[in-house]
């Protein structure tokens, strides 16, 4: 359904835009309908940039993104974009910046109605909004008519999810949608995502939290400095992590029954050098992925900036 | 200047309990009420508004009662103010008061038209440049900078000197078309920073067109800023028009405060001690422009919550 093919993004930064920042390099993966793909990586690894490129909000520097056969970068004009957004929606990372501060928060629903459902009657639309809000565990009476600054980040995030659900979408780009929710609401929203998935929706689930990535996703894509470090079926990636970066991420997930000292003690034992070039470490760190088992890809352990992978001193 | 306001802040008697259906309807007036509440308690804004309102009423309501042309020779020559001629008469026996109220009219008209045109051009250029970015921005920015560094007064003087039709409308048009650049730059800067906010992207995801995003999403976030821009352009247009009139490049048959000063000086009112001839127009211009600027400061306080508590 959604396919990314060696997608890269270069930002021009610095004065006069002379410096280049490779935010995303040669990223490729696929989201099928009824599938959740977790995009995992630390802060600044380019997750949101990928999300915005998929939504057609940021230009693509290289590669191609196709959704059901159409090239997203090739969408021209307002009408084409509008039709695209009828099928693909997103929830942004920062709920506070996603609402226009001078209007009540429920204006996001009004926009959807004005553009996509002008023919729907007042009462019917009210019903749809309330239903959609209940799906994300919000009490309509508590959030409708309020200004964004009168609502919490978690409430705002769920309003954005409810907004996306008003349209009959095929793909949802969910950028850290549960970062501001408490543990129990989090589970509610994750279950909601599982429901949506069961209904055939494809979800690109962006997160920096590995344990959550594990919970709903079918495929995991581990992003490191804009390039894929490891990708594959979620259960394989989590039970058999091959890239040292994935291992480090996994070992840094706090676990109830283990102290940090114990976790640290396990680290060196994990080490197997570069998964592509072995302990000798001769690769140049370029983003060539090798398939180690069916559908499970892993990249070179180089520093991600074109530097070589080195033999680990602990090895 | 901050483009963000905190809507619906701690307003006395703010009741939250609106049902979802009334949400949109309730939101706007509540915000409006708050602005009005602070506006009515701002002495600078009130004082400025009263002065402008009095002069505006004089300009609109008085001339019909006077009848006749303000330039008609109606009385004795060079008389100081009296019960019959409140502001005295000119060297030729024209009623200074009649000229003054008619002059106020054209002054307000120039301010409204010249300031309005400048605000319109400045807004369109600023919004489009800030929102579109890229090449469009670079081209518009270049045009803005060219107009900005043009010595506008010199251009106006040359244009006014060679133009046949020297009516007040043409004058306003020229003033409007030369005084927008600073407004465009200010609005562009504000738009640039607002356009990176996620709600703009969300509006795009909602299928909004670019102009709707600019005017219905971005502009409401800087409404106070736009209003103040217009006030400053309004005052600026009045000053430029007065300057042009004063150096004799105004509408030849018209009346304006600047033209009054021009004839007062041409006919040696200064040397003859005829203060009633040049003081009213001078004071009129000063009062309007000064009040507008004071209103601007007051508005700043009304719209910017951080300045309110002082
Ligand atoms: N508009 C922009 N202009 C220049 N650089 C940008 C821009 N947006 C993002 N970047 C840079 O691109 C890189 C990736 O940013 P991105 O927002 O995609 O990270 P992220 O993975 O979403 O991080 P986080 O988990 O903190 O949200 C960062 O180094 C960031 O500084
Ligand atoms: Mg992000």
Coordinates of N, CA, C and O in Angstrom, one line a residue, chain A residues 150-301:
Chain A
X150 N -6.8 25.1 27.3 CA -7.6 24.6 28.5 C -7.6 23.0 28.5 O -8.2 22.5 29.4
X151 N -6.9 22.4 27.6 CA -6.9 21.0 27.5 C -5.5 20.4 27.7 O -4.5 21.1 27.4
X152 N -5.4 19.2 28.1 CA -4.0 18.6 28.4 C -3.5 18.1 27.1 O -4.2 17.9 26.1
X153 N -2.2 17.9 27.1 CA -1.5 17.3 25.9 C -2.1 16.0 25.5 O -2.3 15.7 24.3
X154 N -2.4 15.2 26.5 CA -3.0 13.8 26.1 C -4.4 14.0 25.5 O -4.7 13.3 24.6
X155 N -5.2 14.9 26.1 CA -6.5 15.1 25.5 C -6.4 15.6 24.1 O -7.1 15.2 23.2
X156 N -5.4 16.6 23.8 CA -5.3 17.1 22.5 C -4.8 16.0 21.5 O -5.3 15.9 20.4
X157 N -3.9 15.2 22.0 CA -3.4 14.1 21.1 C -4.6 13.2 20.7 O -4.7 12.8 19.5
X158 N -5.5 12.9 21.6 CA -6.6 12.0 21.3 C -7.6 12.7 20.4 O -8.2 12.1 19.6
X159 N -7.8 14.0 20.6 CA -8.7 14.8 19.7 C -8.1 14.6 18.3 O -8.9 14.4 17.3
X160 N -6.8 14.7 18.1 CA -6.2 14.6 16.8 C -6.5 13.2 16.2 O -6.7 13.1 15.0
X161 N -6.4 12.2 17.0 CA -6.7 10.8 16.5 C -8.2 10.8 16.1 O -8.5 10.3 15.0
X162 N -9.0 11.3 17.0 CA -10.5 11.3 16.7 C -10.7 12.0 15.3 O -11.6 11.6 14.5
X163 N -10.0 13.1 15.1 CA -10.2 13.8 13.9 C -9.8 13.0 12.7 O -10.6 12.9 11.7
X164 N -8.7 12.3 12.8 CA -8.3 11.4 11.6 C -9.3 10.3 11.4 O -9.5 9.9 10.3
X165 N -10.0 9.9 12.5 CA -11.0 8.8 12.3 C -12.3 9.2 11.6 O -13.0 8.4 11.2
X166 N -12.5 10.5 11.6 CA -13.7 11.0 10.9 C -13.7 10.7 9.5 O -14.7 10.5 8.8
X167 N -12.5 10.6 8.9 CA -12.4 10.3 7.5 C -12.2 8.7 7.4 O -11.6 8.1 8.3
X168 N -12.6 8.2 6.3 CA -12.4 6.7 6.2 C -11.1 6.5 5.6 O -11.0 6.3 4.4
X169 N -10.0 6.5 6.4 CA -8.7 6.5 5.9 C -8.1 5.1 5.7 O -8.6 4.2 6.4
X170 N -7.1 5.0 4.8 CA -6.5 3.7 4.6 C -5.2 3.6 5.4 O -4.7 2.6 5.7
X171 N -4.6 4.8 5.6 CA -3.2 4.8 6.2 C -3.2 6.0 7.2 O -3.6 7.1 7.0
X172 N -2.7 5.6 8.4 CA -2.5 6.6 9.4 C -1.0 6.8 9.8 O -0.4 5.8 10.1
X173 N -0.5 8.0 9.8 CA 0.8 8.3 10.2 C 0.7 8.8 11.7 O 0.2 9.9 11.9
X174 N 1.1 8.0 12.6 CA 0.9 8.4 14.0 C 2.2 8.7 14.6 O 3.0 7.8 14.9
X175 N 2.5 10.0 14.8 CA 3.8 10.4 15.3 C 3.8 10.5 16.8 O 3.3 11.5 17.3
X176 N 4.4 9.6 17.5 CA 4.4 9.6 18.9 C 3.1 9.9 19.6 O 2.9 10.7 20.5
X177 N 2.1 9.2 19.1 CA 0.7 9.5 19.5 C 0.4 9.2 21.0 O -0.5 9.7 21.5
X178 N 1.3 8.4 21.6 CA 1.0 8.1 23.0 C 2.0 8.7 23.9 O 2.0 8.3 25.1
X179 N 2.8 9.6 23.4 CA 3.9 10.1 24.3 C 3.4 10.8 25.5 O 4.1 10.9 26.5
X180 N 2.2 11.4 25.4 CA 1.7 12.2 26.6 C 0.6 11.5 27.3 O -0.1 12.2 28.1
X181 N 0.4 10.2 27.1 CA -0.7 9.6 27.8 C -0.2 8.8 29.0 O 1.0 8.3 29.0
X182 N -1.0 8.7 30.0 CA -0.7 7.8 31.1 C -0.8 6.4 30.7 O -1.4 6.0 29.7
X183 N -0.3 5.5 31.6 CA -0.1 4.1 31.2 C -1.5 3.5 30.8 O -1.5 2.8 29.8
X184 N -2.6 3.8 31.5 CA -3.8 3.1 31.2 C -4.4 3.6 29.9 O -4.9 2.8 29.1
X185 N -4.4 4.9 29.7 CA -4.9 5.5 28.5 C -4.1 5.0 27.3 O -4.6 4.8 26.2
X186 N -2.8 4.9 27.5 CA -1.9 4.4 26.5 C -2.3 3.0 26.0 O -2.4 2.8 24.8
X187 N -2.6 2.2 26.9 CA -3.1 0.8 26.5 C -4.4 1.0 25.7 O -4.6 0.3 24.7
X188 N -5.3 1.9 26.2 CA -6.5 2.1 25.4 C -6.2 2.5 24.0 O -6.8 1.9 23.0
X189 N -5.3 3.4 23.8 CA -5.0 3.9 22.5 C -4.3 2.8 21.6 O -4.6 2.7 20.5
X190 N -3.4 2.1 22.3 CA -2.8 1.0 21.6 C -3.8 0.0 21.1 O -3.7 -0.6 20.0
X191 N -4.8 -0.3 22.0 CA -5.8 -1.3 21.6 C -6.6 -0.7 20.5 O -7.0 -1.5 19.6
X192 N -6.8 0.6 20.5 CA -7.6 1.2 19.4 C -6.8 1.0 18.1 O -7.4 0.7 17.1
X193 N -5.5 1.2 18.1 CA -4.7 1.0 16.9 C -4.8 -0.4 16.5 O -4.9 -0.7 15.3
X194 N -4.8 -1.3 17.4 CA -5.0 -2.8 17.0 C -6.3 -3.0 16.4 O -6.4 -3.7 15.4
X195 N -7.4 -2.3 16.9 CA -8.7 -2.4 16.2 C -8.7 -1.9 14.8 O -9.2 -2.5 13.9
X196 N -8.1 -0.7 14.6 CA -8.0 -0.1 13.3 C -7.3 -1.0 12.4 O -7.6 -1.2 11.2
X197 N -6.2 -1.6 12.9 CA -5.4 -2.5 12.1 C -6.3 -3.7 11.7 O -6.2 -4.1 10.5
X198 N -7.1 -4.2 12.6 CA -7.9 -5.4 12.3 C -8.9 -5.0 11.2 O -9.4 -5.8 10.4
X199 N -9.3 -3.7 11.1 CA -10.2 -3.3 10.1 C -9.5 -3.0 8.8 O -10.2 -2.5 7.8
X200 N -8.2 -3.2 8.7 CA -7.5 -3.1 7.4 C -6.8 -1.9 7.2 O -6.3 -1.6 6.1
X201 N -6.7 -1.0 8.2 CA -5.9 0.2 8.1 C -4.5 -0.1 8.2 O -4.1 -1.0 9.0
X202 N -3.6 0.6 7.5 CA -2.2 0.5 7.6 C -1.8 1.7 8.6 O -2.3 2.8 8.5
X203 N -0.8 1.4 9.5 CA -0.4 2.4 10.4 C 1.1 2.5 10.4 O 1.8 1.5 10.6
X204 N 1.6 3.7 10.3 CA 3.0 4.0 10.4 C 3.1 4.6 11.8 O 2.7 5.7 12.1
X205 N 3.6 3.8 12.7 CA 3.6 4.1 14.1 C 5.0 4.6 14.5 O 5.9 3.8 14.7
X206 N 5.2 5.9 14.7 CA 6.5 6.5 15.0 C 6.6 6.5 16.5 O 5.7 7.0 17.2
X207 N 7.7 6.0 17.0 CA 7.9 6.1 18.5 C 9.4 6.0 18.8 O 10.2 5.6 18.0
X208 N 9.8 6.5 20.0 CA 11.1 6.3 20.4 C 11.2 5.3 21.5 O 12.2 5.1 22.1
X209 N 10.0 4.7 21.8 CA 9.9 3.8 22.9 C 9.8 2.4 22.4 O 8.8 2.0 21.8
X210 N 10.8 1.6 22.7 CA 10.8 0.3 22.1 C 9.8 -0.7 22.6 O 9.2 -1.4 21.9
X211 N 9.5 -0.6 23.9 CA 8.5 -1.5 24.5 C 7.2 -1.3 23.8 O 6.4 -2.2 23.7
X212 N 6.8 0.0 23.5 CA 5.6 0.2 22.8 C 5.6 -0.3 21.4 O 4.6 -0.8 20.9
X213 N 6.7 -0.1 20.7 CA 6.9 -0.5 19.4 C 6.6 -2.0 19.3 O 5.9 -2.5 18.4
X214 N 7.0 -2.7 20.3 CA 6.8 -4.1 20.4 C 5.4 -4.5 20.5 O 4.9 -5.5 19.9
X215 N 4.6 -3.7 21.2 CA 3.3 -4.1 21.6 C 2.3 -4.3 20.4 O 1.6 -5.3 20.4
X216 N 2.3 -3.4 19.5 CA 1.3 -3.5 18.4 C 1.9 -3.8 17.1 O 1.1 -4.2 16.2
X217 N 3.2 -3.7 16.9 CA 3.6 -3.7 15.5 C 3.9 -5.0 14.9 O 4.2 -6.0 15.6
X218 N 3.7 -5.1 13.6 CA 4.1 -6.3 12.9 C 5.5 -6.2 12.3 O 6.2 -7.2 12.3
X219 N 5.9 -5.0 11.9 CA 7.2 -4.8 11.4 C 7.9 -3.7 12.2 O 7.2 -2.8 12.6
X220 N 9.1 -3.9 12.5 CA 9.9 -2.8 13.2 C 11.0 -2.3 12.2 O 11.6 -3.1 11.6
X221 N 11.1 -1.0 12.2 CA 12.2 -0.4 11.5 C 13.0 0.5 12.5 O 12.4 1.4 13.0
X222 N 14.2 0.1 12.7 CA 15.0 0.8 13.6 C 15.9 1.8 12.9 O 16.6 1.4 11.9
X223 N 15.7 3.1 13.2 CA 16.3 4.1 12.5 C 17.5 4.7 13.3 O 17.3 4.9 14.5
X224 N 18.6 4.9 12.7 CA 19.7 5.5 13.4 C 20.4 6.5 12.5 O 20.8 6.3 11.4
X225 N 20.4 7.8 13.0 CA 20.9 8.9 12.2 C 20.4 8.9 10.8 O 21.1 9.1 9.9
X226 N 19.1 8.7 10.7 CA 18.5 8.8 9.4 C 18.6 7.6 8.5 O 17.9 7.5 7.4
X227 N 19.4 6.6 8.9 CA 19.5 5.4 8.1 C 18.9 4.2 8.8 O 18.8 4.2 10.1
X228 N 18.5 3.2 8.1 CA 17.9 2.0 8.8 C 19.1 1.2 9.3 O 20.0 0.8 8.6
X229 N 19.0 0.9 10.6 CA 20.0 0.1 11.2 C 19.6 -1.4 11.1 O 20.4 -2.3 10.9
X230 N 18.3 -1.6 11.3 CA 17.8 -2.9 11.3 C 16.3 -2.9 11.0 O 15.6 -2.0 11.5
X231 N 15.8 -3.8 10.3 CA 14.3 -3.8 10.0 C 13.9 -5.3 9.8 O 14.7 -6.1 9.3
X232 N 12.7 -5.5 10.1 CA 12.2 -6.9 9.9 C 10.9 -7.1 10.7 O 10.4 -6.2 11.3
X233 N 10.4 -8.4 10.7 CA 9.3 -8.7 11.5 C 9.5 -8.4 12.9 O 10.6 -8.6 13.4
X234 N 8.6 -7.7 13.6 CA 8.8 -7.2 14.9 C 9.3 -8.2 15.9 O 10.3 -8.0 16.6
X235 N 8.7 -9.4 15.8 CA 9.1 -10.4 16.8 C 10.6 -10.8 16.6 O 11.3 -11.1 17.5
X236 N 11.0 -10.9 15.3 CA 12.4 -11.3 15.1 C 13.3 -10.2 15.5 O 14.4 -10.5 16.1
X237 N 13.0 -8.9 15.2 CA 13.9 -7.8 15.6 C 14.0 -7.8 17.1 O 15.1 -7.5 17.6
X238 N 12.9 -8.0 17.8 CA 13.0 -7.8 19.2 C 13.6 -9.0 19.9 O 14.3 -8.9 21.0
X239 N 13.4 -10.2 19.4 CA 14.0 -11.4 20.1 C 15.4 -11.7 19.6 O 16.2 -12.3 20.3
X240 N 15.7 -11.2 18.4 CA 17.0 -11.6 17.9 C 17.6 -10.3 17.3 O 17.9 -10.2 16.1
X241 N 17.9 -9.3 18.1 CA 18.4 -8.1 17.6 C 19.9 -8.3 17.1 O 20.7 -8.9 17.9
X242 N 20.2 -7.8 15.9 CA 21.5 -8.1 15.4 C 22.5 -6.9 15.4 O 23.7 -7.0 15.4
X243 N 21.9 -5.7 15.3 CA 22.7 -4.5 15.2 C 23.0 -4.1 16.6 O 22.1 -4.1 17.5
X244 N 24.3 -3.7 16.8 CA 24.6 -3.3 18.2 C 23.7 -2.1 18.7 O 23.4 -2.1 19.9
X245 N 23.3 -1.3 17.8 CA 22.4 -0.1 18.2 C 21.1 -0.6 18.7 O 20.6 -0.2 19.7
X246 N 20.5 -1.6 18.0 CA 19.3 -2.2 18.5 C 19.4 -2.8 19.8 O 18.6 -2.7 20.7
X247 N 20.5 -3.5 20.0 CA 20.8 -4.1 21.3 C 20.9 -3.1 22.4 O 20.4 -3.3 23.5
X248 N 21.6 -2.1 22.1 CA 21.7 -1.0 23.1 C 20.4 -0.4 23.5 O 20.1 -0.3 24.6
X249 N 19.6 -0.2 22.4 CA 18.2 0.3 22.7 C 17.4 -0.6 23.5 O 16.8 -0.2 24.5
X250 N 17.5 -1.9 23.2 CA 16.7 -2.9 23.9 C 17.2 -3.0 25.4 O 16.4 -3.1 26.3
X251 N 18.5 -3.0 25.5 CA 19.0 -3.1 26.9 C 18.7 -1.9 27.7 O 18.7 -1.9 29.0
X252 N 18.4 -0.8 27.1 CA 18.1 0.4 27.9 C 16.6 0.6 28.2 O 16.2 1.6 28.8
X253 N 15.8 -0.4 27.8 CA 14.4 -0.3 28.2 C 14.4 -0.8 29.6 O 14.8 -1.9 30.0
X254 N 13.9 0.1 30.5 CA 13.9 -0.3 31.9 C 12.9 -1.5 32.1 O 11.8 -1.5 31.6
X255 N 13.4 -2.4 32.9 CA 12.5 -3.5 33.2 C 12.3 -3.7 34.7 O 13.3 -3.4 35.5
X256 N 11.2 -4.1 35.1 CA 10.8 -4.1 36.5 C 11.7 -5.0 37.3 O 12.2 -4.7 38.4
X257 N 12.0 -6.2 36.8 CA 12.6 -7.2 37.6 C 14.2 -7.1 37.5 O 14.8 -8.0 38.0
X258 N 14.7 -6.1 36.8 CA 16.1 -6.0 36.6 C 16.7 -4.7 37.0 O 16.1 -3.7 36.6
X259 N 17.8 -4.6 37.6 CA 18.4 -3.3 38.0 C 19.3 -2.9 36.8 O 19.6 -3.7 35.9
X260 N 19.7 -1.6 36.8 CA 20.5 -1.1 35.7 C 21.9 -1.9 35.7 O 22.4 -2.2 34.7
X261 N 22.4 -2.2 36.9 CA 23.7 -2.9 37.0 C 23.6 -4.2 36.3 O 24.5 -4.6 35.5
X262 N 22.5 -4.9 36.5 CA 22.3 -6.2 35.9 C 22.2 -6.0 34.4 O 22.8 -6.8 33.6
X263 N 21.5 -5.0 34.0 CA 21.3 -4.7 32.5 C 22.7 -4.4 31.9 O 23.0 -4.9 30.8
X264 N 23.5 -3.6 32.6 CA 24.8 -3.3 32.1 C 25.7 -4.5 32.0 O 26.5 -4.7 31.0
X265 N 25.6 -5.3 33.0 CA 26.4 -6.5 33.0 C 26.2 -7.4 31.8 O 27.0 -8.1 31.3
X266 N 24.9 -7.4 31.3 CA 24.6 -8.2 30.2 C 25.1 -7.7 28.8 O 25.1 -8.4 27.9
X267 N 25.4 -6.4 28.8 CA 25.8 -5.7 27.6 C 26.9 -6.3 26.8 O 26.8 -6.7 25.7
X268 N 28.1 -6.5 27.5 CA 29.3 -6.9 26.7 C 29.0 -8.3 26.1 O 29.5 -8.6 25.0
X269 N 28.2 -9.1 26.9 CA 28.0 -10.5 26.4 C 27.3 -10.4 25.0 O 27.4 -11.3 24.2
X270 N 26.5 -9.3 24.8 CA 25.7 -9.2 23.5 C 26.6 -9.0 22.3 O 26.2 -9.2 21.2
X271 N 27.8 -8.5 22.6 CA 28.6 -7.9 21.5 C 29.1 -9.0 20.5 O 29.7 -10.0 20.9
X272 N 28.8 -8.7 19.2 CA 29.3 -9.6 18.2 C 30.0 -8.8 17.1 O 30.1 -9.3 16.0
X273 N 30.4 -7.6 17.3 CA 31.0 -6.8 16.3 C 30.0 -6.3 15.3 O 28.8 -6.4 15.5
X274 N 30.5 -5.9 14.1 CA 29.6 -5.5 13.0 C 28.8 -6.6 12.5 O 29.4 -7.6 12.1
X275 N 27.5 -6.5 12.4 CA 26.7 -7.6 11.9 C 26.9 -7.9 10.4 O 26.6 -9.0 9.9
X276 N 27.4 -6.9 9.7 CA 27.6 -7.1 8.3 C 29.1 -7.6 8.0 O 29.3 -8.5 7.3
X277 N 30.0 -6.9 8.7 CA 31.4 -7.2 8.4 C 32.1 -8.0 9.4 O 33.4 -8.1 9.4
X278 N 31.4 -8.4 10.5 CA 32.0 -9.2 11.5 C 32.9 -8.5 12.4 O 33.0 -7.2 12.4
X279 N 33.7 -9.2 13.2 CA 34.5 -8.6 14.3 C 35.6 -7.8 13.7 O 36.1 -6.8 14.3
X280 N 36.1 -8.1 12.6 CA 37.2 -7.4 12.0 C 36.8 -6.0 11.7 O 37.6 -5.0 11.9
X281 N 35.6 -5.7 11.2 CA 35.1 -4.4 11.1 C 35.8 -3.6 10.0 O 36.8 -2.8 10.2
X282 N 35.4 -3.9 8.7 CA 36.1 -3.2 7.6 C 35.2 -2.4 6.8 O 35.6 -1.7 5.9
X283 N 33.8 -2.5 7.1 CA 32.9 -1.8 6.3 C 33.0 -0.3 6.4 O 33.6 0.3 7.3
X284 N 32.5 0.4 5.4 CA 32.6 1.9 5.4 C 31.3 2.5 6.0 O 31.2 3.7 5.9
X285 N 30.5 1.7 6.6 CA 29.3 2.3 7.2 C 28.2 2.8 6.3 O 27.3 3.4 6.7
X286 N 28.3 2.5 5.0 CA 27.3 2.9 4.1 C 26.0 2.1 4.3 O 26.1 1.0 4.9
X287 N 24.9 2.6 3.9 CA 23.7 2.0 4.3 C 23.3 0.8 3.5 O 22.2 0.7 3.0
X288 N 24.2 -0.1 3.4 CA 23.8 -1.4 2.7 C 23.3 -2.4 3.7 O 24.0 -2.6 4.7
X289 N 22.1 -2.8 3.4 CA 21.5 -3.8 4.3 C 21.7 -5.2 3.8 O 21.7 -5.4 2.6
X290 N 21.9 -6.1 4.8 CA 22.0 -7.5 4.4 C 20.9 -8.3 5.0 O 20.5 -7.9 6.1
X291 N 20.3 -9.2 4.3 CA 19.2 -10.0 4.8 C 19.8 -11.2 5.6 O 20.4 -12.0 5.0
X292 N 19.5 -11.2 6.9 CA 20.1 -12.3 7.7 C 19.2 -13.4 7.8 O 19.6 -14.6 8.0
X293 N 17.9 -13.1 7.9 CA 16.9 -14.2 7.8 C 15.7 -13.7 7.1 O 15.7 -12.5 6.8
X294 N 14.7 -14.4 6.8 CA 13.6 -14.0 5.9 C 13.0 -12.7 6.4 O 12.5 -12.5 7.4
X295 N 13.2 -11.7 5.6 CA 12.6 -10.3 5.8 C 13.3 -9.5 6.9 O 12.9 -8.4 7.2
X296 N 14.4 -10.1 7.5 CA 15.1 -9.4 8.6 C 16.4 -8.9 8.1 O 17.3 -9.6 7.7
X297 N 16.5 -7.5 8.0 CA 17.6 -6.9 7.4 C 18.4 -6.2 8.5 O 17.9 -5.7 9.5
X298 N 19.7 -6.1 8.3 CA 20.5 -5.4 9.3 C 21.6 -4.6 8.5 O 22.1 -5.1 7.5
X299 N 22.0 -3.4 9.1 CA 22.9 -2.6 8.4 C 24.3 -2.6 9.1 O 24.4 -3.2 10.1
X300 N 25.3 -2.0 8.5 CA 26.6 -2.0 9.0 C 26.7 -1.1 10.3 O 25.9 -0.2 10.4
X301 N 27.5 -1.5 11.2 CA 27.6 -0.8 12.5 C 28.5 0.4 12.4 O 28.8 0.9 13.5

